[in-house]
Each structure stands twice: as structure tokens, then as C-alpha cells.
CSV table of C-alpha atoms in Angstrom, one decimal:
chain,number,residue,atom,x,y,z
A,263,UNK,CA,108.6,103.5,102.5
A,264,UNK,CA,109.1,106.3,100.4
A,265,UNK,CA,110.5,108.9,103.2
A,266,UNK,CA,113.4,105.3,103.6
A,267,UNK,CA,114.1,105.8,99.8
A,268,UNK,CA,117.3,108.1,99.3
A,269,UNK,CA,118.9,105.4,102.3
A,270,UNK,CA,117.8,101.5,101.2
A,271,UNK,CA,117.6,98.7,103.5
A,272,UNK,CA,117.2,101.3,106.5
A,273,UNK,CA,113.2,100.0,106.3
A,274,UNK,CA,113.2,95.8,106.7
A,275,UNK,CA,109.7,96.2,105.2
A,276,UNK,CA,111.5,98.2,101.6
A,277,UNK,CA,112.9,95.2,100.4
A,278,UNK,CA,113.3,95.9,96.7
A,279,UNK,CA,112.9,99.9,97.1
A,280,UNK,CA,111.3,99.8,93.6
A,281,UNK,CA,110.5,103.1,92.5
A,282,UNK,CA,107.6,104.2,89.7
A,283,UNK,CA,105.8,107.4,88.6
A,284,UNK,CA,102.1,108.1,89.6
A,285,UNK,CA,101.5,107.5,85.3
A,286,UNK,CA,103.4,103.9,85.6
A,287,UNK,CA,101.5,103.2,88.5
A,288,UNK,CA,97.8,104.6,87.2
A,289,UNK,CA,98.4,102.3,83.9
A,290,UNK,CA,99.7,99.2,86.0
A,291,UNK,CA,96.7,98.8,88.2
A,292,UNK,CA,94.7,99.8,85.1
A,293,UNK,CA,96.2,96.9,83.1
A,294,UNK,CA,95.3,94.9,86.7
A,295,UNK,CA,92.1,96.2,86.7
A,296,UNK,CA,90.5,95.3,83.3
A,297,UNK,CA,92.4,91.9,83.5
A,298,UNK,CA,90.9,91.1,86.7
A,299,UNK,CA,87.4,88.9,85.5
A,300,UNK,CA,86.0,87.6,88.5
A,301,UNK,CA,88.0,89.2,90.7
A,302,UNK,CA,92.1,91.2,90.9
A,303,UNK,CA,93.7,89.6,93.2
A,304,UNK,CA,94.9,86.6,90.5
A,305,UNK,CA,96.4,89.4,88.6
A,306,UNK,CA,97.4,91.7,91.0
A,307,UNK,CA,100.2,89.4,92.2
A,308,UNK,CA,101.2,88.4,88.3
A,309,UNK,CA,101.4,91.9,86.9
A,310,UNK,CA,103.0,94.0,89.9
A,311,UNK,CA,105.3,90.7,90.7
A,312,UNK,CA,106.4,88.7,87.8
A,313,UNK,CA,105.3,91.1,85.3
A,314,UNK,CA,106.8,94.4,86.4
A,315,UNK,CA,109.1,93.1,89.4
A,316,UNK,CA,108.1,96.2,91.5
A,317,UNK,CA,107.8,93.5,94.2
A,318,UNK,CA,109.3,90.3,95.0
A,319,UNK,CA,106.8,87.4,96.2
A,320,UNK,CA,107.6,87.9,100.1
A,321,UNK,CA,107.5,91.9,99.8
A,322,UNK,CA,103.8,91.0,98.0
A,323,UNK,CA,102.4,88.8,100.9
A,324,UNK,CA,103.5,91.6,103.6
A,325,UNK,CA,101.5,94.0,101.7
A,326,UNK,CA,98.8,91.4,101.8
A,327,UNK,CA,98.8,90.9,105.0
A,328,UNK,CA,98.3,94.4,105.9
A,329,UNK,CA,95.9,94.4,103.9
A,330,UNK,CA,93.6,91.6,105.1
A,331,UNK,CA,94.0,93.0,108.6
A,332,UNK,CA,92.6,96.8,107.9
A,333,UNK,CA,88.9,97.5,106.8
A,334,UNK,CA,87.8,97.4,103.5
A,335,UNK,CA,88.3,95.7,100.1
A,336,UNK,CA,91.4,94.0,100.6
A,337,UNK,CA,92.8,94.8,96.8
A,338,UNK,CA,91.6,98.4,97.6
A,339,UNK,CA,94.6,98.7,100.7
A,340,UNK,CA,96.8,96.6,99.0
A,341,UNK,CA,96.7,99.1,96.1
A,342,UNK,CA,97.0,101.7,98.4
A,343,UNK,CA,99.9,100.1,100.2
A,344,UNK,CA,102.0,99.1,97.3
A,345,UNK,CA,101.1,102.4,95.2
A,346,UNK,CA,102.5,104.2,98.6
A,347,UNK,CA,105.7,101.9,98.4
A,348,UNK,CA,106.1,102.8,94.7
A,349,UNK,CA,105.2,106.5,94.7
A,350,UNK,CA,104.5,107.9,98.2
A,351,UNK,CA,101.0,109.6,98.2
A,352,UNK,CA,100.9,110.4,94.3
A,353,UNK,CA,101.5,106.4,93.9
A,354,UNK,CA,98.7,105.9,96.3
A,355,UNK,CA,96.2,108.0,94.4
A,356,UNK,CA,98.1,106.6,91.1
A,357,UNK,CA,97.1,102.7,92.4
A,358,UNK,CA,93.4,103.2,93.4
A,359,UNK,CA,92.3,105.1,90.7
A,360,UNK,CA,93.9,102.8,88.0
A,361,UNK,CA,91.8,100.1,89.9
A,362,UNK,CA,88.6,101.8,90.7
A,363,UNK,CA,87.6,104.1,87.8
A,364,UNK,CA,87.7,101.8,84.6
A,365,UNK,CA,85.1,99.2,86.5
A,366,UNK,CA,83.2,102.1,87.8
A,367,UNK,CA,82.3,103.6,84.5
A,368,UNK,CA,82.0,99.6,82.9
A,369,UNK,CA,79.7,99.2,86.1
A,370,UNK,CA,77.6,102.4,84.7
A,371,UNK,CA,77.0,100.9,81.7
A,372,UNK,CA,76.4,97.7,82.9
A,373,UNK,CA,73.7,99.3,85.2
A,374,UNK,CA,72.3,101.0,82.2
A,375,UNK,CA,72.0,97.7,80.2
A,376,UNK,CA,70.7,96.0,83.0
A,377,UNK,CA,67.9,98.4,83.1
A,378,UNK,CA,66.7,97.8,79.9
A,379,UNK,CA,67.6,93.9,79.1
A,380,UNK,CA,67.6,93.0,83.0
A,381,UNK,CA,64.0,91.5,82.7
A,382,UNK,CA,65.2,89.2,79.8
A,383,UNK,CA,64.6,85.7,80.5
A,384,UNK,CA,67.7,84.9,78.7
A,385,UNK,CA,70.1,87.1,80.9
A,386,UNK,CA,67.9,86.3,84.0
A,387,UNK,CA,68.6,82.7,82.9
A,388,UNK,CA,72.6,83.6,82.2
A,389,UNK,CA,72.6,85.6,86.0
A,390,UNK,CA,71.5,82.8,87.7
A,391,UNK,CA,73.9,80.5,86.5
A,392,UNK,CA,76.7,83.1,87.2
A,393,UNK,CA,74.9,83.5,90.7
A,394,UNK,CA,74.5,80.1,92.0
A,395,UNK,CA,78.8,79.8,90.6
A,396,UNK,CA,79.5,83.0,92.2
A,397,UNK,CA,78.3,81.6,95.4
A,398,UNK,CA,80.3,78.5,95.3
A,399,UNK,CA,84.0,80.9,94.3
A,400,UNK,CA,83.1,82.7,98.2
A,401,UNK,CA,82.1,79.7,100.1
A,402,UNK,CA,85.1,78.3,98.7
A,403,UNK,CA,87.2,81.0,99.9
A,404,UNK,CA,85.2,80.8,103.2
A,405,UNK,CA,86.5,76.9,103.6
A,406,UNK,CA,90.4,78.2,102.7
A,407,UNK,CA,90.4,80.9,104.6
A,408,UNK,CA,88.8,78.7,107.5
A,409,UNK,CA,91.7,76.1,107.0
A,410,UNK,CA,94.3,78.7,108.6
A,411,UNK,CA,92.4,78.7,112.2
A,412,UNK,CA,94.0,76.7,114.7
A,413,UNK,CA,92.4,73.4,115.6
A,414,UNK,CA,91.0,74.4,119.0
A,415,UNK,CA,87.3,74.7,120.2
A,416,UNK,CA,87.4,78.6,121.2
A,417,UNK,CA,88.6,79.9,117.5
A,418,UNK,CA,85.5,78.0,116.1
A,419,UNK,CA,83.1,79.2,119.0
A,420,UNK,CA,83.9,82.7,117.4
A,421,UNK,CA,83.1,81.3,114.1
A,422,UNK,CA,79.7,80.1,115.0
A,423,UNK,CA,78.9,82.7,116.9
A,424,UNK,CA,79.4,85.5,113.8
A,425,UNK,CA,77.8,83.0,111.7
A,426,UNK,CA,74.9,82.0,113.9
A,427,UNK,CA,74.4,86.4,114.5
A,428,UNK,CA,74.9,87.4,111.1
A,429,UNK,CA,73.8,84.6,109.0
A,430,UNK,CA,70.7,83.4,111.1
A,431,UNK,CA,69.9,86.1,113.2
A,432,UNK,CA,70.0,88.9,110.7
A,433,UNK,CA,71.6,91.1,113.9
A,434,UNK,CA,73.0,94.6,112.8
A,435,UNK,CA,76.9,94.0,112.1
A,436,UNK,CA,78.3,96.4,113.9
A,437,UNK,CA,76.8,95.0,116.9
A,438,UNK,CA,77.9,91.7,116.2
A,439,UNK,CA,81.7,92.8,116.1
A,440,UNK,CA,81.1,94.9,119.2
A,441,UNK,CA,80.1,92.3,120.9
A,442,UNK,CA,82.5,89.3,119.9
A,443,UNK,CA,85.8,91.2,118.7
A,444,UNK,CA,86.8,92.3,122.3
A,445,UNK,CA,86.6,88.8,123.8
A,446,UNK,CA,88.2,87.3,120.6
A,447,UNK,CA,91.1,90.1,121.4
A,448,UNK,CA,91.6,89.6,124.7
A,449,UNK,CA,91.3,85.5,124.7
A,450,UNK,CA,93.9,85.7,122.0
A,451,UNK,CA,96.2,88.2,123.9
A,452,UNK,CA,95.6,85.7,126.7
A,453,UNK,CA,96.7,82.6,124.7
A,454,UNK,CA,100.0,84.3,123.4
A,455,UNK,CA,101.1,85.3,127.2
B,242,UNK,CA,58.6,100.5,104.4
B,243,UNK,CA,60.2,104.0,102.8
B,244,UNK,CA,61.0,103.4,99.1
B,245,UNK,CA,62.0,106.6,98.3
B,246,UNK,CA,65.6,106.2,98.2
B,247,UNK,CA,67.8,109.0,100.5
B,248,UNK,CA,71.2,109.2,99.2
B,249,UNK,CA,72.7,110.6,102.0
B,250,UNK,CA,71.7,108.0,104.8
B,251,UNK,CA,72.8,105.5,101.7
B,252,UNK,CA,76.3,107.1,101.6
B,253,UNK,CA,76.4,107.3,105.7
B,254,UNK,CA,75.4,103.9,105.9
B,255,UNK,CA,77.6,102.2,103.7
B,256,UNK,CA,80.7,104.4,104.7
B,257,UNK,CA,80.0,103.1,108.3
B,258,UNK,CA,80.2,99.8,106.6
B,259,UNK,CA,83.1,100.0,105.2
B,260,UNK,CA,85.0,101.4,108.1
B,261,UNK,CA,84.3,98.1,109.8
B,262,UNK,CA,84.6,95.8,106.8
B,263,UNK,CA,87.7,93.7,108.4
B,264,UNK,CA,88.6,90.6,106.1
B,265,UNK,CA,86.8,92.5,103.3
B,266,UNK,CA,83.4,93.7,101.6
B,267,UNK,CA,82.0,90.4,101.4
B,268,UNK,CA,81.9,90.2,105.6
B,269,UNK,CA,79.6,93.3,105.2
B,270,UNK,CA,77.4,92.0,102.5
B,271,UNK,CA,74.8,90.5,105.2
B,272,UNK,CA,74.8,94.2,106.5
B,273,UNK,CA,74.0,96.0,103.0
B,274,UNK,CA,71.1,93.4,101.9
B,275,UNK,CA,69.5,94.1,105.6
B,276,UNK,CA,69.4,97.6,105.2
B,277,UNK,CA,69.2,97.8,101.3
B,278,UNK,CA,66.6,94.5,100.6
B,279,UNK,CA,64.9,94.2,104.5
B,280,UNK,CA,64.7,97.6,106.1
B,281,UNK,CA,63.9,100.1,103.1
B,282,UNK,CA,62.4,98.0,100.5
B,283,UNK,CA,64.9,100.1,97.8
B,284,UNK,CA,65.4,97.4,96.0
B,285,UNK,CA,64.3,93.6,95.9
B,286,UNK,CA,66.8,90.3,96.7
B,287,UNK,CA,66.8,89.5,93.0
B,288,UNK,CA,68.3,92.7,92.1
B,289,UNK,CA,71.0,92.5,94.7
B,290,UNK,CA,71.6,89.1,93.9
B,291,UNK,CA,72.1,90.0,90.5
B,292,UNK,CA,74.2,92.9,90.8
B,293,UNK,CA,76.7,90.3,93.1
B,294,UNK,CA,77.0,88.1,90.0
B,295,UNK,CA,77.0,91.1,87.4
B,296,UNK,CA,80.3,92.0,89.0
B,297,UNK,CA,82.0,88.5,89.1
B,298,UNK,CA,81.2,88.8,85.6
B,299,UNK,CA,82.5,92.4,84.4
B,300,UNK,CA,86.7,92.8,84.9
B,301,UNK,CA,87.6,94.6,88.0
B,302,UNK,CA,87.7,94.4,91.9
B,303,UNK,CA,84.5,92.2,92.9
B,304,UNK,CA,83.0,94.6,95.6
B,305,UNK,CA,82.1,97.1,93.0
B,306,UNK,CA,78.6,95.4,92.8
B,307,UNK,CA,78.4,98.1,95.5
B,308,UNK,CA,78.0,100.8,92.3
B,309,UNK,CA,75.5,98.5,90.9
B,310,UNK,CA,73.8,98.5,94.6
B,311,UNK,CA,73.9,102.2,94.4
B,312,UNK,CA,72.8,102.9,90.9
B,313,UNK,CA,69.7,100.5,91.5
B,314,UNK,CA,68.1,102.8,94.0
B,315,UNK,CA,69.0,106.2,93.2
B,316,UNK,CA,70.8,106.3,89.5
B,317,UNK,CA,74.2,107.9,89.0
B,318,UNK,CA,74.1,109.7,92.5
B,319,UNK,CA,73.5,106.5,94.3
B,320,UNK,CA,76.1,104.7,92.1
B,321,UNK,CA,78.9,107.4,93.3
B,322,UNK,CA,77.9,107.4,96.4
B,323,UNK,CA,78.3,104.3,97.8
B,324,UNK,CA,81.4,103.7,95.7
B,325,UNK,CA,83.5,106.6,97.3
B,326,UNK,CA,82.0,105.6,100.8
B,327,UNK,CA,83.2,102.3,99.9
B,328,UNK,CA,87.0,104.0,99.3
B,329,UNK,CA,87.1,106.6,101.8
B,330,UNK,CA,87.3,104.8,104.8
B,331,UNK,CA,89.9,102.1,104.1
B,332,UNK,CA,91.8,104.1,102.1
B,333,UNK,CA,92.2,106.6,104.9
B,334,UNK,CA,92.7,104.0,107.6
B,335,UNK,CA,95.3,102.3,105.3
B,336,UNK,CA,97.2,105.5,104.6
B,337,UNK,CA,97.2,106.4,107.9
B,338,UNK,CA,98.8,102.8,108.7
B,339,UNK,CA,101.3,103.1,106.1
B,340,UNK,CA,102.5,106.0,107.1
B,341,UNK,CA,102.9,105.1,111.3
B,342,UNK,CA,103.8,101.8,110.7
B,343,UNK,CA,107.2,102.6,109.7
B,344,UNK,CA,107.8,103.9,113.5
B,345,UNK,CA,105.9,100.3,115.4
B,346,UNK,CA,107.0,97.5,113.9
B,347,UNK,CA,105.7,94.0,115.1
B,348,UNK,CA,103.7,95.1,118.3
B,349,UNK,CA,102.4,92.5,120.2
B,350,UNK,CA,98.7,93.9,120.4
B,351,UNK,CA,98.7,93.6,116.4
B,352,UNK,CA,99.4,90.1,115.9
B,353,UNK,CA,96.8,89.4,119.2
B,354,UNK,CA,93.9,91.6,116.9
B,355,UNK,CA,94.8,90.0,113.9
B,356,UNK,CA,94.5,86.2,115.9
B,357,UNK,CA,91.5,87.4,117.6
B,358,UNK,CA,89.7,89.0,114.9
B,359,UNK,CA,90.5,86.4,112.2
B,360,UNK,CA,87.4,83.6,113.5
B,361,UNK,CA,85.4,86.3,113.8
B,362,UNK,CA,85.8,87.6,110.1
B,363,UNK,CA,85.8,84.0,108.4
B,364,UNK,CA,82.1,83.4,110.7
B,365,UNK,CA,81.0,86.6,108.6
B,366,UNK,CA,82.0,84.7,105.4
B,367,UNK,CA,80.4,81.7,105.8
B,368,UNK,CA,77.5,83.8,107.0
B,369,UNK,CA,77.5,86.3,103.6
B,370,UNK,CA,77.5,82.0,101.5
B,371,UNK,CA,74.6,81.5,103.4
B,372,UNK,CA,72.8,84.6,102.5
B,373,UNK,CA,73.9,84.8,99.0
B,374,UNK,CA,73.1,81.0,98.6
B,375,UNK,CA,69.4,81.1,99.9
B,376,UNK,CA,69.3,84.3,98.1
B,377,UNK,CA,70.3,82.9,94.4
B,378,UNK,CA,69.2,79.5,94.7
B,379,UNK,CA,65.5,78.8,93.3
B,380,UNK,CA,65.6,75.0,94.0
B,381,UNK,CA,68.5,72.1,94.3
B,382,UNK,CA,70.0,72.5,90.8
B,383,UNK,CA,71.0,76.2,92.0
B,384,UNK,CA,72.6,74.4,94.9
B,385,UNK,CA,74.0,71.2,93.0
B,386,UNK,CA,75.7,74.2,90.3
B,387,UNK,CA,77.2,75.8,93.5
B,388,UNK,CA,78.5,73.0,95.2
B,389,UNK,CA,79.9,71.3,91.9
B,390,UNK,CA,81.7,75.0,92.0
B,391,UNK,CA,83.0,74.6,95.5
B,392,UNK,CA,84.6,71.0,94.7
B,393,UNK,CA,86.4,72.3,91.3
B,394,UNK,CA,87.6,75.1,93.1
B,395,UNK,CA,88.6,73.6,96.2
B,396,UNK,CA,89.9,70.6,94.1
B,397,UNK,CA,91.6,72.3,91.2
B,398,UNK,CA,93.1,75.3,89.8
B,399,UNK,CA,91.3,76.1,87.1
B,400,UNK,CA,90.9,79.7,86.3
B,401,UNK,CA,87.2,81.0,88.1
B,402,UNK,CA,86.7,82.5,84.9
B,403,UNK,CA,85.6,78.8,83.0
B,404,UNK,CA,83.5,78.6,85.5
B,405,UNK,CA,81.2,81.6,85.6
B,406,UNK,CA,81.4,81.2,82.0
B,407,UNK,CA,80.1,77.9,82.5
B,408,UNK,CA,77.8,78.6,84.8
B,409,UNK,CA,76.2,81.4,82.7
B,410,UNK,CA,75.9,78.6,79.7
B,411,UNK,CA,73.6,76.4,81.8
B,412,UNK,CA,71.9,79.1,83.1
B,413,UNK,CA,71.2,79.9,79.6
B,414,UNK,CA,70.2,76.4,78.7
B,415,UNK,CA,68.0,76.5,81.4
B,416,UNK,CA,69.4,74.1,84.2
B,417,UNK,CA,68.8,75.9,86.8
């Protein structure tokens, strides 16, 4: 935490207490950022770890961690986490614009080529290919991210039940959570007391 | 059906998406084909399927098929649009975090949200497979392609890269 950073190990979470300007920051997540086919968060964990040694492997799952837990893109907070830890606010705005802006303006393009070749049979081939691949890297990540659930019924009632709303139903989402994260709360608060 | 696209319910929308998207952007995805595809007719399930895979394909974080979302119904406005609702909300909520965190470390009621909440988010992925799978998939060789995918991936660690690669090569020659 950058207010901890004239006084190290005061913060348990500050680990290293790496410090880096809002410039070495904006080009890091850059170099992250253009790296990152199909998806940052391989290269996230190379550059910023191994790479740069900003972080060490247990300050980098922390961050994930955090991450996971709060709304949104996951590689979006954890840029916004570890950019904080590097730089305070500057580092924050450094990390997300390094990772956002370059694929923004590649998605532009993109969007203007798909305009005018989108209705080619041979990239309408290509995308489907991609597509039906792309749909077997998340429900693969579904199935890991499933392994971590306890083996007990009441976990995988929850499971079913978002799946069975969402996925079958078509119910609005927000409903959905409404309706299923308080009781998923509460039984868990239950089963830790 | 309204087809004329409205950029600012588009932005209101998807920024209430994203203050809710726990676990990620993918656990929303269900949500932003209903109201994109179903409700408005702005676009068609092709196009969104297609701007899902365009992005696995391009470097940078996956979500930003949300630009392509946006720049399919309204142009450059819609593209900026729902990428800064996208960013506002969790990068608000996780500043916030950072910054009061440093005061609360390890409360209980954390760890029971992030145990209660965690089914809950992994039932919204398997829901946003099943949508994006029906969605993709023309006939079983779209499904065979995605479930030889699921065993590498599961099986190996080969870089996903080959693999979209790959998949766009048979998709070119026509296999599915």
C-alpha cells in the first residue's frame, strides 16, 4: 500500500514494497496487453512476476484473489490492484490504461474490418472454428474453477440453481443473484460458525 | 422489437452489468445477449457470437468483445460506451477496496461472501458455455471441435493460442 511505503513490512499485504512510475507501469501492462492472445492473465503473472519482479508469486495470487471476489473483469482489478501497490492512484490509472487502450483501438479496427469482410465465407468459416474453440477454453475454465467447490450437496444446489436460471430460464441476472446470493451468504456464514 | 439502437440505456445497461459481474464478464454474458440479441433485436446471435471469438483472437483482455458488442449497434459511440461502463464500476469498487482494506484485514463476513458467492458465480459459467455453445455450434462437428478443446485443455498445457489457431484452420477448411 502505497500510504505503508516510507515504513516496509508495517502492511503484511506489501510484501516486496516494489515501487514503479505511472510510465513503467503504462508500458508494463502495455507489453501485458498486446502479448495477451486469447486472453492476459498467462502473461500477466509472467511479465509483472518473473519478468519485472514487481511481485513475488504469493503477493500475485493475493492480488488475484481480490480480484476474483470484486465485480468485473478480473485482469481489469487486478491491474488496478497491483498498479495501486506500485504507484498509488497514478499506478492505478498507469495499469488499466496500458491494458485497455491498445485492444480498444485494435478492437476498432477490427470492428471496421469486420464490417466490410465479416460476410466472407472464408472468415465466417475461420470465426466459427475460433468460436466453437473459444467455447471449449471457458467451459474448461468452468470445470477448474468448479473443481475448488467442496464436495457437499448445498454448494452444487447453488450451482444448478444459477445455471438452471440463467442458462435455461433466460431470467434477468440481477434477479438471479438477488435471489440466490443471500442464502448462499448466510448458509455459508452458517457453516463456518 | 426497437432496432434503433439508444446509446444511453446501452451504456446504463451494461454499467449495471458490470457492477454485478462477480467472478467476471463472462458470468454476465447470458445477461448482454438477452438484452442485446432477445429484447432489442440490435444485433443478431451470429454477430455476438462472432465478436466473442474475434476477441479470443486479437491480443488483449477477452471481455473487450464488449467494444465489438458496442460498435455493432451504434458505431464508435456504442464502442465507447459500453467499454468505459465496463471499467467504471469495478474499477471504482476496486479502488475503493484497496484503499479500506488496509484498515479490515481478514473479516469474517468476507471469506463467508466469498464461500457463498463462489457456486453461485461458477453456475453462471457453466450457464454463459451453454449459451455460447448453442449459440456457435451449427451441428455436432461444432460440438466434437469444442469438446476435443475441453480435453486438450483440461488434459494439457498447451498454449490456447495453437488452439484457436487451429480451430480457425478447420474452420477454414470447412469442418465445421
Amino acid at each position: 500500500m502505497p500510504q505503508d511505503a516510507g515504513t516496509p513490512g508495517r502492511d503484511p499485504h506489501a510484501a516486496t514494497g516494489k515501487r514503479a512510475s505511472a510510465l513503467q507501469i503504462f508500458l508494463t501492462f502495455t507489453q501485458i496487453t498486446l502479448s495477451g492472445f486469447g486472453g492476459t492473465g498467462f502473461w500477466s503473472r509472467l511479465v509483472l512476476v518473473e519478468r519485472r519482479h514487481w511481485l513475488t508469486h504469493r503477493d500475485y495470487v493475493d492480488c488475484m484473489s481480490v480480484a476474483q471476489l470484486l465485480p468485473g473483469p478480473n485482469v481489469f482489478n487486478l491491474a488496478v490492484i497491483i498498479g495501486h501497490r506500485l504507484g498509488g492512484l497514478a499506478g492505478s490509472a498507469a495499469a488499466i490504461s496500458g491494458l485497455v487502450l491498445w485492444p480498444f483501438l485494435i478492437m476498432i479496427a477490427v470492428g471496421l474490418l469486420y464490417e466490410r469482410y465479416g460476410e466472407l465465407a472464408l472468415v465466417q468459416r475461420a470465426l466459427a472454428g475460433i468460436s466453437a474453440v473459444a467455447v471449449g477454453l471457458v467451459l474448461a475454465n468452468s470445470i477448474k474453477l468448479a473443481s475448488v467447490l467442496p464436495r457437499r450437496w448445498r454448494p452444487w444446489l447453488f450451482v444448478a440453481l444459477a445455471f438452471a436460471g440463467i442458462g435455461l430460464m433466460r431470467l434477468p441476472l440481477i434477479g438471479v443473484v438477488a435471489a440466490l446470493a443471500p442464502f448462499g451468504i448466510a448458509l455459508a456464514w452458517r457453516e463456518k460458525h | 422489437m426497437d432496432n434503433r439502437p439508444d446509446v444511453p440505456a446501452l451504456f446504463l445497461h451494461f454499467l449495471m452489468l458490470a457492477a454485478i459481474s462477480i467472478g467476471g464478464t463472462d458470468t454476465v454474458l447470458p445477461d448482454m445477449h438477452r438484452y442485446l440479441v432477445e429484447v432489442h433485436g440490435w444485433i443478431t446471435s451470429k454477430q455476438f457470437a462472432d465478436a466473442y471469438a474475434i476477441a479470443r483472437a486479437v491480443p488483449g483482455p477477452n471481455m473487450l468483445y464488449v467494444t465489438l458488442l458496442g460498435w455493432q449497434v451504434a458505431g464508435l459511440t456504442g464502442a465507447i460506451a459500453t467499454t468505459l461502463a465496463l471499467a467504471i464500476p469495478p474499477v471504482t469498487i476496486t479502488l475503493l477496496v484497496v484503499r479500506l482494506s488496509a484498515r479490515n484485514p481478514g473479516a469474517p463476513l468476507g471469506r463467508a461472501i466469498k464461500l457463498g458467492l463462489a457456486p453461485i458465480t461458477i453456475g453462471l459459467m457453466f450457464a454463459t458455455s451453454w449459451i455460447l455453445m448453442r449459440a456457435v455450434n451449427d451441428d455436432w462437428r461444432g460440438y466434437l471441435v469444442t469438446f476435443i478443446t475441453l480435453v486438450v485443455v483440461l488434459r494439457t498445457r498447451l498454449n490456447p493460442l495453437w488452439l484457436i489457431a487451429a480451430g480457425a484452420l478447420i474452420g477454414v477448411a470447412g469442418a465445421v
